[in-house]
Coordinates of C-alpha atoms and ligand atoms in Angstrom, one line a residue:
Chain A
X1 CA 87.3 113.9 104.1
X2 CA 87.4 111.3 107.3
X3 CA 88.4 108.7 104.6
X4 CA 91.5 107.3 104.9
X5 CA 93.1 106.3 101.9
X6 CA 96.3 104.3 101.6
X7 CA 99.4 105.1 99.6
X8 CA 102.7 103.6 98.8
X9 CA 105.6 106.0 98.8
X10 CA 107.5 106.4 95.7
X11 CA 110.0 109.0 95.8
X12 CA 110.6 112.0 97.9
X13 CA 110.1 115.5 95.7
X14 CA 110.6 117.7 98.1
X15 CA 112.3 116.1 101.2
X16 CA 112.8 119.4 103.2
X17 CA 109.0 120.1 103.3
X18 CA 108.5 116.6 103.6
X19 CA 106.6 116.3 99.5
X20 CA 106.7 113.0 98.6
X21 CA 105.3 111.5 95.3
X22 CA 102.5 108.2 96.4
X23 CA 100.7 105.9 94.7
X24 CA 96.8 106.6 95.7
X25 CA 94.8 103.9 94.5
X26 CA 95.4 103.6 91.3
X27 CA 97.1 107.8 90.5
X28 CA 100.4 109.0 91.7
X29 CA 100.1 112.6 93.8
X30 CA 102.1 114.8 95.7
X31 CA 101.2 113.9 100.0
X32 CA 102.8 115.8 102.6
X33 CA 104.4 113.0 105.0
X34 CA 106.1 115.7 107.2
X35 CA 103.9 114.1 110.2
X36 CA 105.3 110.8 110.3
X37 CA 109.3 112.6 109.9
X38 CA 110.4 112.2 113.3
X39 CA 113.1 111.4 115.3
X40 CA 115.4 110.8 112.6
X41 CA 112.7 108.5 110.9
X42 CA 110.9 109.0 107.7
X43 CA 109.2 106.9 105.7
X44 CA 110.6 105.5 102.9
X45 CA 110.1 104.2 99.4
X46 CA 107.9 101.3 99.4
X47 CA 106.2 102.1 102.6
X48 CA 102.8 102.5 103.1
X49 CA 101.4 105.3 104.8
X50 CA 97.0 106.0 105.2
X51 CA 96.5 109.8 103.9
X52 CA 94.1 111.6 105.0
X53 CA 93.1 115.2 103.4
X54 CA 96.8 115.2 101.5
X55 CA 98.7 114.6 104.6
X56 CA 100.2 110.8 105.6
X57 CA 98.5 110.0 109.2
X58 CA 100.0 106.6 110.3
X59 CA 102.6 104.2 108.7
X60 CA 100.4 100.7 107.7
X61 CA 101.4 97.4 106.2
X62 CA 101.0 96.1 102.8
X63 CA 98.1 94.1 104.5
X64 CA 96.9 96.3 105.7
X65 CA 96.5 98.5 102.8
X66 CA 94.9 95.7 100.3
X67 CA 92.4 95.4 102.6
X68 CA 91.2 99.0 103.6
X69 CA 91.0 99.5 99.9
X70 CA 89.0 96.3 99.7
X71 CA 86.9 98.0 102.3
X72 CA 86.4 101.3 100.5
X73 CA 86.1 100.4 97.4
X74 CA 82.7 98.1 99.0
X75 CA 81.5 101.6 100.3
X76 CA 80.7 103.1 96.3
X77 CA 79.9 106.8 96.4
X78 CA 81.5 108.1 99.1
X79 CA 84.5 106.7 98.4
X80 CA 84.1 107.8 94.5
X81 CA 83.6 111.3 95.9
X82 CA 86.4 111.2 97.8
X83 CA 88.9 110.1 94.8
X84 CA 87.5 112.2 92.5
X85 CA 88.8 115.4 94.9
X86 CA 92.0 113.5 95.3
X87 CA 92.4 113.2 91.7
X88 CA 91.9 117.0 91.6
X89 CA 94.8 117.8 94.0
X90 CA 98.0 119.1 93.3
X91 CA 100.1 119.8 96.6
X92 CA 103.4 121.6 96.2
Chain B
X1 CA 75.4 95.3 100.4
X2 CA 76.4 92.9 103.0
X3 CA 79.8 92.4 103.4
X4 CA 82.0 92.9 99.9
X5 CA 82.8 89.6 99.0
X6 CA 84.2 86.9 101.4
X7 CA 81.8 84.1 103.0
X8 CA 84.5 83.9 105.2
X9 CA 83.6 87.4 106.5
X10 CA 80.0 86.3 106.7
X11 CA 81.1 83.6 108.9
X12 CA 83.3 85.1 111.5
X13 CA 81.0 87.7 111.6
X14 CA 78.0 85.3 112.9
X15 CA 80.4 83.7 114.9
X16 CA 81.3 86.7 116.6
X17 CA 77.3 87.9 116.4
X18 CA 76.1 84.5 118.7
X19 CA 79.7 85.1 121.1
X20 CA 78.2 88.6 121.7
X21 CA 74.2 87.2 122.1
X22 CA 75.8 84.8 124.5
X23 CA 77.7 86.9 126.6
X24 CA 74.8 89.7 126.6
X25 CA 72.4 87.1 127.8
X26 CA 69.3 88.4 128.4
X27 CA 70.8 92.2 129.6
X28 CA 69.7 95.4 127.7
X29 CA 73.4 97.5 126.1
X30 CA 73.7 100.1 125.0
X31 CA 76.9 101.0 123.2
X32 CA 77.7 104.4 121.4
X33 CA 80.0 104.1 118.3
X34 CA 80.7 107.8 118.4
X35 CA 82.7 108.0 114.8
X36 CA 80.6 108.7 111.6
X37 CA 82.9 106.5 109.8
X38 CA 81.6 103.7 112.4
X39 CA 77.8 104.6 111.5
X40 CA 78.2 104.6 107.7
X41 CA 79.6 101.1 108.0
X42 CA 77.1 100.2 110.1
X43 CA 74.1 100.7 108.0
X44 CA 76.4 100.0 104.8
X45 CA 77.2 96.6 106.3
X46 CA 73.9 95.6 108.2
X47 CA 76.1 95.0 111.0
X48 CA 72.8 95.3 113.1
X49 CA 71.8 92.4 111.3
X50 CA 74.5 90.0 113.2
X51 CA 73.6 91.5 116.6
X52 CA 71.0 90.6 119.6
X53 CA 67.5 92.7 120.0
X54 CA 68.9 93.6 123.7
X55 CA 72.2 95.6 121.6
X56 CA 71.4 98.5 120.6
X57 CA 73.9 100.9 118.7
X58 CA 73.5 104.9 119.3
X59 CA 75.6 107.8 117.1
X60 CA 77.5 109.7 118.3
X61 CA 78.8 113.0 117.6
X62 CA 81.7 112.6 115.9
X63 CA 80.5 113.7 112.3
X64 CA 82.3 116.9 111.9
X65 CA 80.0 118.2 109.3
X66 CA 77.3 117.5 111.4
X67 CA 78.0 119.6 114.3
X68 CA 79.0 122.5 112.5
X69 CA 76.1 125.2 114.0
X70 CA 74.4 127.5 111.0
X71 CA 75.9 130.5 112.9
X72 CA 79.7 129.4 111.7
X73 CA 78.0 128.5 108.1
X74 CA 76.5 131.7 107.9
X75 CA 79.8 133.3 108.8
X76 CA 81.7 131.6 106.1
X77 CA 79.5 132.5 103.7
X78 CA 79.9 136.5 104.4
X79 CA 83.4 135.8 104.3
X80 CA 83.2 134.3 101.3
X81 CA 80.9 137.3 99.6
X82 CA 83.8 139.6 100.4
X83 CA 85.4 141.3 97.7
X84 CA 88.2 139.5 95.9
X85 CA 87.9 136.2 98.2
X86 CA 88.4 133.0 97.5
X87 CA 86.7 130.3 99.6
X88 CA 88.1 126.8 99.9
X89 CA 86.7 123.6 101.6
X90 CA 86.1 120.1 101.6
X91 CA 83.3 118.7 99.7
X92 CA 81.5 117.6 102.3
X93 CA 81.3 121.6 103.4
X94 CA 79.5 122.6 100.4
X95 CA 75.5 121.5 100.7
X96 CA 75.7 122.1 105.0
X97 CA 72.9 124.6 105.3
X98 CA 73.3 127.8 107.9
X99 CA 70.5 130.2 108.3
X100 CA 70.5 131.7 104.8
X101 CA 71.5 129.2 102.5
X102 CA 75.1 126.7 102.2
X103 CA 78.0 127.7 99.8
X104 CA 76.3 125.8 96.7
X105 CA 73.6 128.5 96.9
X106 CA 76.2 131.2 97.7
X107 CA 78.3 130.2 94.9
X108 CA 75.6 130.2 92.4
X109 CA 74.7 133.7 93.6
X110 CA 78.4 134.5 92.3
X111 CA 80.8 133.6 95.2
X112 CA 84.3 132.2 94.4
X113 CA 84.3 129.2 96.1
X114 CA 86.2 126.1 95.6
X115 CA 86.0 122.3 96.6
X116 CA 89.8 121.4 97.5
X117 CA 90.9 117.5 98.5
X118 CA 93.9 119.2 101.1
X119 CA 94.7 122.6 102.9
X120 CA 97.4 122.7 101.2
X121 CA 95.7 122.7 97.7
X122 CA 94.2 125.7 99.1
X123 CA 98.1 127.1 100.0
X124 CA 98.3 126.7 96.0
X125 CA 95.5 128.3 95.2
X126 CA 96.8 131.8 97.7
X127 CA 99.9 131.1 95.4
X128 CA 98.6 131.4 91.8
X129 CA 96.6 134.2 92.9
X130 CA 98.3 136.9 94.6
X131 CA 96.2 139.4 94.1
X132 CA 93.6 137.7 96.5
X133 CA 92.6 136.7 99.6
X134 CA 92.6 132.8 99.9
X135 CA 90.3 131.3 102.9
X136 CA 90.7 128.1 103.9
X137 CA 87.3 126.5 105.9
X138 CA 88.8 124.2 108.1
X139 CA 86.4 121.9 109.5
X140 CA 87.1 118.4 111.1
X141 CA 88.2 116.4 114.5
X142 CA 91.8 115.9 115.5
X143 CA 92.0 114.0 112.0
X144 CA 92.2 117.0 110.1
X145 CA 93.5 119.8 112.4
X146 CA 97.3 118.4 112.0
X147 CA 96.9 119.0 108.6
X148 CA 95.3 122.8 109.1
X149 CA 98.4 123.3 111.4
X150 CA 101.2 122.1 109.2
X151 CA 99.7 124.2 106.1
X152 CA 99.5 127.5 108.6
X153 CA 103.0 126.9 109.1
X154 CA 103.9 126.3 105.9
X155 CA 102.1 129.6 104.8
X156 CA 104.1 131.6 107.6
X157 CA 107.3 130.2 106.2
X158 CA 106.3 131.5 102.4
X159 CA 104.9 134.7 103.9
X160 CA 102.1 134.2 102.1
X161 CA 99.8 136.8 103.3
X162 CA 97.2 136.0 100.9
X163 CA 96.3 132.7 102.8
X164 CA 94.2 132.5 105.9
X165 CA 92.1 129.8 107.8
X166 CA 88.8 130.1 109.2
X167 CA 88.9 127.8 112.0
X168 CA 86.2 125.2 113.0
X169 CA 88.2 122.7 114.2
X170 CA 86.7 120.5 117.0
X171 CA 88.4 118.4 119.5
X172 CA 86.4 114.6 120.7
X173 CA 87.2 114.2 124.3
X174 CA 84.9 117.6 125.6
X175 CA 82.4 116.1 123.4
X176 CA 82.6 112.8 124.7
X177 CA 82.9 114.3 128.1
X178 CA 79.2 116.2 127.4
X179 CA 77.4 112.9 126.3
X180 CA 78.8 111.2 129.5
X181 CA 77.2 113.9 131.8
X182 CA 73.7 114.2 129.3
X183 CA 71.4 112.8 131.9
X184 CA 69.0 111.7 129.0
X185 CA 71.4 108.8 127.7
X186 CA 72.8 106.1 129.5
X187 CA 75.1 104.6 127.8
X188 CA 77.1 101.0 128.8
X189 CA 80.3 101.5 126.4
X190 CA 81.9 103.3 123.5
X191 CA 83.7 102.4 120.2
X192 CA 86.4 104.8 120.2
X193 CA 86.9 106.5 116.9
X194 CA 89.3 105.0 114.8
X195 CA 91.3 107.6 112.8
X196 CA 90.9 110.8 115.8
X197 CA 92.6 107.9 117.6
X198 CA 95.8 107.9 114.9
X199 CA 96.6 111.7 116.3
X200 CA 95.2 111.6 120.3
X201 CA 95.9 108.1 120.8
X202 CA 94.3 106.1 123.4
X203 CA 95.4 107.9 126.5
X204 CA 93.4 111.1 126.3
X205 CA 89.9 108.4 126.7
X206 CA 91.5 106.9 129.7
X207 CA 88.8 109.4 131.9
X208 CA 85.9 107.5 130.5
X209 CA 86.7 104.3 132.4
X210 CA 88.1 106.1 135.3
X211 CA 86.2 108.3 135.9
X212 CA 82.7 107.3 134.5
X213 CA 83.5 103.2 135.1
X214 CA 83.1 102.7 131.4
X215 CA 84.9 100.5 128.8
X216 CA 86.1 102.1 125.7
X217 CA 86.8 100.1 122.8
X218 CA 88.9 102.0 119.9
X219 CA 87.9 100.5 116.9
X220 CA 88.5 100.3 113.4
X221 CA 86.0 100.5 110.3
X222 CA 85.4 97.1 109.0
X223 CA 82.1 95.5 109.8
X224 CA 84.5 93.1 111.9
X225 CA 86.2 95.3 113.8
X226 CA 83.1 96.9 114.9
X227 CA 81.7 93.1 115.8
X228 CA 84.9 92.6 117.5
X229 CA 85.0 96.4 119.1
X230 CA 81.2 95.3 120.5
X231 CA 82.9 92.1 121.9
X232 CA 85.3 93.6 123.9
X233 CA 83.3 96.3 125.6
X234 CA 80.7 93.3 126.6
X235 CA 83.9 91.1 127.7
X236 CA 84.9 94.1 129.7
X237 CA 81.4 94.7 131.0
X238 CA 81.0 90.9 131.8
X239 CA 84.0 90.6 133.7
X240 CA 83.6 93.7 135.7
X241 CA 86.2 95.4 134.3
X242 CA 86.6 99.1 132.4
X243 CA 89.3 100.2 130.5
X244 CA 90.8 101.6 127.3
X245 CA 91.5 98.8 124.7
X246 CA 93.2 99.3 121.3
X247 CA 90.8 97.2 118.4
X248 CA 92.3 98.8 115.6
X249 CA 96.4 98.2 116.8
X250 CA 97.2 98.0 113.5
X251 CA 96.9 101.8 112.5
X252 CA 96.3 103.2 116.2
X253 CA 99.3 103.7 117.6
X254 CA 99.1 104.0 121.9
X255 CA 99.9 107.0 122.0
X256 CA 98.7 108.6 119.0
X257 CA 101.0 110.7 116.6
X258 CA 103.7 112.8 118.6
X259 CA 104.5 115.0 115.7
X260 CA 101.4 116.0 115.1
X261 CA 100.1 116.8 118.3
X262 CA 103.2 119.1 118.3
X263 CA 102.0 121.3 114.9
X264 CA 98.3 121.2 116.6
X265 CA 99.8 122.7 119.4
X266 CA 102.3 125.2 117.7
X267 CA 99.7 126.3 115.7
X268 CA 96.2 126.5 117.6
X269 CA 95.1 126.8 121.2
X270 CA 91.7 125.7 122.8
X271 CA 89.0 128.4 122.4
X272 CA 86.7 129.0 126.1
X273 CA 83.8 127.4 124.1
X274 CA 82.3 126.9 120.9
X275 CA 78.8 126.1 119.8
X276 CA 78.0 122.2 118.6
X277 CA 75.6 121.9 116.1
X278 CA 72.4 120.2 118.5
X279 CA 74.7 119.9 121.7
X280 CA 74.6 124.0 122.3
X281 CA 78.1 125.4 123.9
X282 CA 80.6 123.4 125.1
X283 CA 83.8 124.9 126.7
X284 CA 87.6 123.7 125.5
X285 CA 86.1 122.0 122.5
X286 CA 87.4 123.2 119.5
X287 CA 90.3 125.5 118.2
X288 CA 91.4 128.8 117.8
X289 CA 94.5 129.9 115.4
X290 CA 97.0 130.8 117.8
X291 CA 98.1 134.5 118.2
X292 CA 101.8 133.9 116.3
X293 CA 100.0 133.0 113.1
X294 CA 97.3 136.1 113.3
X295 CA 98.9 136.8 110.2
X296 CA 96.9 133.9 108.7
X297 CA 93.6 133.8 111.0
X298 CA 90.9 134.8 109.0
X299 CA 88.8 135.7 112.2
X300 CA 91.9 138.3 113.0
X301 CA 92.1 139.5 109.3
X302 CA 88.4 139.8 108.5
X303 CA 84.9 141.3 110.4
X304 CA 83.3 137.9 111.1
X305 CA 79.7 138.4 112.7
X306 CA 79.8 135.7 114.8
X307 CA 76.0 135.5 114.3
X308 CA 73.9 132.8 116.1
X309 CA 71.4 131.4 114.2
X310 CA 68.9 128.8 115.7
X311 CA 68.3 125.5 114.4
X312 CA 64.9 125.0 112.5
X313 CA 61.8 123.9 114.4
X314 CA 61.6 120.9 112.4
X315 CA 65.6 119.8 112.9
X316 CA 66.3 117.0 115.7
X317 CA 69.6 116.6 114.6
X318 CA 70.7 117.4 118.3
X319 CA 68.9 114.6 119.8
X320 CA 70.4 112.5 117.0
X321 CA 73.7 113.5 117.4
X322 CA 73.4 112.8 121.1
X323 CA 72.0 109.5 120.5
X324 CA 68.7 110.0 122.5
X325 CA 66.5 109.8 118.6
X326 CA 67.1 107.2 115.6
X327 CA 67.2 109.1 112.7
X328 CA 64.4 108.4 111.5
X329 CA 62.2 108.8 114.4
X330 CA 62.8 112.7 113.2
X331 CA 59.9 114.2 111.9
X332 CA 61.0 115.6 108.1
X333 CA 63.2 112.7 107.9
X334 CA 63.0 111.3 104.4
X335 CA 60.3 114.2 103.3
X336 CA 61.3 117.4 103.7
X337 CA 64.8 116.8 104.7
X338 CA 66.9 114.1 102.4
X339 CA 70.6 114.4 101.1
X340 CA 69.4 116.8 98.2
X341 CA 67.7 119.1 100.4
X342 CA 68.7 118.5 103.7
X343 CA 67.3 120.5 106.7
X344 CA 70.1 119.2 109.1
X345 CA 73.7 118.5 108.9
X346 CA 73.3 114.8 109.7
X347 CA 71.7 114.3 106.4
X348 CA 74.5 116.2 104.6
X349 CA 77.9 114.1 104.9
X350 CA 77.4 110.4 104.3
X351 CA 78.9 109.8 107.7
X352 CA 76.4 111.4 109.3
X353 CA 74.0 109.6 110.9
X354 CA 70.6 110.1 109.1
X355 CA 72.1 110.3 105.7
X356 CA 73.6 106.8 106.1
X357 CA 70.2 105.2 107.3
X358 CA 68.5 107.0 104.2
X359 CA 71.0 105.9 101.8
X360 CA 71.9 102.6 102.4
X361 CA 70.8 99.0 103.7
X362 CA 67.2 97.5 102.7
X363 CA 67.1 96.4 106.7
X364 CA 66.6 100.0 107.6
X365 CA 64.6 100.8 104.8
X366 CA 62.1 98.2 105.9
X367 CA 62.1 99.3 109.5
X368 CA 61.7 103.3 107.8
X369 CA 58.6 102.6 106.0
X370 CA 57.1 100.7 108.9
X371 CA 57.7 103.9 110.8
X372 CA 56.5 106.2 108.4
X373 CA 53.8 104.2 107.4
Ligands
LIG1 S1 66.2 114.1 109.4 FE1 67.2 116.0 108.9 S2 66.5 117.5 110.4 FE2 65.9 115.4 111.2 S3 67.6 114.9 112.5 FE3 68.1 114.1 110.5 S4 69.3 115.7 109.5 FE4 68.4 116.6 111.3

């Protein structure tokens, strides 16, 4: 759960409650990205955001993002543990 | 496993490993990386292995699985045995043991309770099933509790009645703020949590170097940027200087995330105190469901005992978590208590401190057996 897992936004699906369909290493889910929807900003398609627990914490770069999943992917179990509940969730 | 793949990691890393020897000299440091993430990487990475003797690395608290105290356990789990409850957490919630058991026993004894990736998985859960009473465990640092927040106010928009969180959110600084004034540790510097950092941002650590004269580093999770975090504080300590510095610039914003420091705040208050697993009561350090969403604050709804229940004899995971044992200078470590049947909390989430030094790394494993031996 104090993994943070980066996603590339796809399309919004729900842009009042801030539902946006992301890629998540390798599956597509629902994330909530109403936390980084702020003064008229909002992230967009192609960006990349690191989710924590379903929710977008803090915009990234592409970079950025290869290499955290580099990282994670070199830290076996717990990261496997932690897909396997993402693969599991369906936000709404 | 060393570092994943790159020699060139390998080399930077020893570059940076004899820059910190150097600039250490022949001083005794000691630094406190007080995320879990920051331990697990540790021991996953040997990063001990590219550092000095006179370094030495001490957890800290900031494992929220770890500090959750058996009482709240042992709460959740009566709530949970209520009729027509469901009970949702986080994985890592499930094998934390409280004075009579952790929700895999519970569950197994016929409990409803449910491993969910988001709080807002749990919202969906109160949805398909009206006809019962959805709890969300929330557990975690200021990482997580944005996430509790914008799910409570989702659930007050819906009016979903059926959904309600059982709030164990903890906050770092009051934490930090105890270790600084535990006269049994003195510390030289701190690695300042990495993702807690994303929400708070680096203001709120600003008291450490005013205040206590020492450098914080906020750092991110790569063996590198904990090599690099290391460097800085000694570069600070070195030249005399403490401050705040931002390591991890490239996800850590300043000042944190405005927005959802605002749902935090909409949506929970500080509580007077709160009990830390191993660091007894400390007050202003976790959260309370604020009085607008009672609708949806399981301690309002439901008759929680707020029991106390004290650690076992055996468990040291207080003087771990405070830094003043290695893990496995505990007693049960690696015999009675191991990540199947842990007896502390540290051995339960792999970012806790004595679960990471049992499962990976051949370094520590050597330097276990010697000590159990
Ligand atoms: S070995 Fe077990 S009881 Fe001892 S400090 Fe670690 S988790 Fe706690």
């Amino acid at each position: 759960m104090c993994l943070g897992i980066p996603g590339q936004i796809i399309e919004y699906v729900d842009r009042e409650h801030g539902i946006a369909k992301a890629q998540v290493s390798g599956v597509r889910r629902n994330v909530n990205v109403q936390l980084l929807q702020q003064d008229g900003d909002e992230p967009q398609a192609e960006d990349w955001v690191l989710i924590h627990v379903g929710f977008a914490m803090s915009k990234i770069d592409e970079e950025e993002a290869q290499e955290t999943y580099r990282f994670l992917e070199g830290l076996g179990q717990m990261y496997d543990d932690e897909l396997k509940d993402l693969v599991d969730s369906d936000i709404e | 496993m060393k570092f994943v793949d790159e020699y060139r990691d390998r080399d930077i890393a020893q570059r940076l490993g004899k820059q910190i020897a150097e600039l250490a000299g022949d001083d005794q440091y000691k630094f406190m990386e007080v995320c879990g993430g920051h331990t697990a990487t540790i021991y996953r990475h040997g990063v001990e292995d590219y550092l000095p003797d006179n370094i030495d690395l001490i957890h800290g608290p900031g494992c929220p699985v770890c500090v959750i105290p058996m009482g709240r356990v042992d709460d959740a789990i009566t709530l949970a045995e209520q009729d027509d409850v469901i009970m949702t957490s986080f994985g890592d919630m499930m094998r934390v043991p409280g004075g009579k058991g952790s929700f895999f026993d519970s569950k197994a004894n016929g409990a409803d309770i449910r491993m969910v990736y988001s709080p807002l998985d749990s919202l969906k859960i109160a949805r398909n099933n009206p006809d019962k009473r959805v709890i969300f465990m929330a557990i975690g640092f200021e990482t997580t509790a944005p996430s509790t927040a914008a799910t409570l106010m989702r659930a007050s928009q819906e009016g979903l009645d059926n959904f309600s969180v059982f709030c164990n959110h903890v906050t770092i600084i009051p934490a930090l703020k105890a270790i600084l004034d535990s006269p049994d540790l003195r510390l030289d510097g701190f690695l300042g949590p990495g993702h807690v950092s994303t929400v708070i941002g680096c203001r709120p650590y600003e008291f450490v170097a005013r205040d206590y004269g020492k450098p914080i580093v906020t750092s991110g999770f790569e063996p590198l940027d904990i090599l690099q975090g290391i460097y800085q504080t000694l570069v600070q300590l070195r030249e005399g200087r403490a401050e705040v510095e931002n390591q991890y610039s490239r996800v850590v914003p300043w000042d944190g995330n405005p927005k959802a420091l605002e749902v935090m705040s909409h949506t929970m208050e500080l509580r007077p105190y709160f009990e830390w697993r191993g660091l007894g009561f400390i007050s202003h350090s976790a959260m309370q469901v604020r009085e607008g969403f009672a609708a949806h604050d399981a301690e309002r709804i439901f008759d929680v005992p707020g029991v106390r229940v004290a650690d076992p004899d055996a468990c040291q995971c207080g003087e771990v978590l405070k830094g003043v044992l290695k893990p496995w200078e505990c007693k049960v470590f690696g015999t009675a208590c191991t990540p199947e049947t842990p007896i502390g909390t540290c051995m339960v989430s792999s970012e806790g401190a004595c679960a990471a030094y049992y499962n990976f790394g051949r370094f520590d494993r050597d330097r276990v057996q010697e000590a159990v031996s």
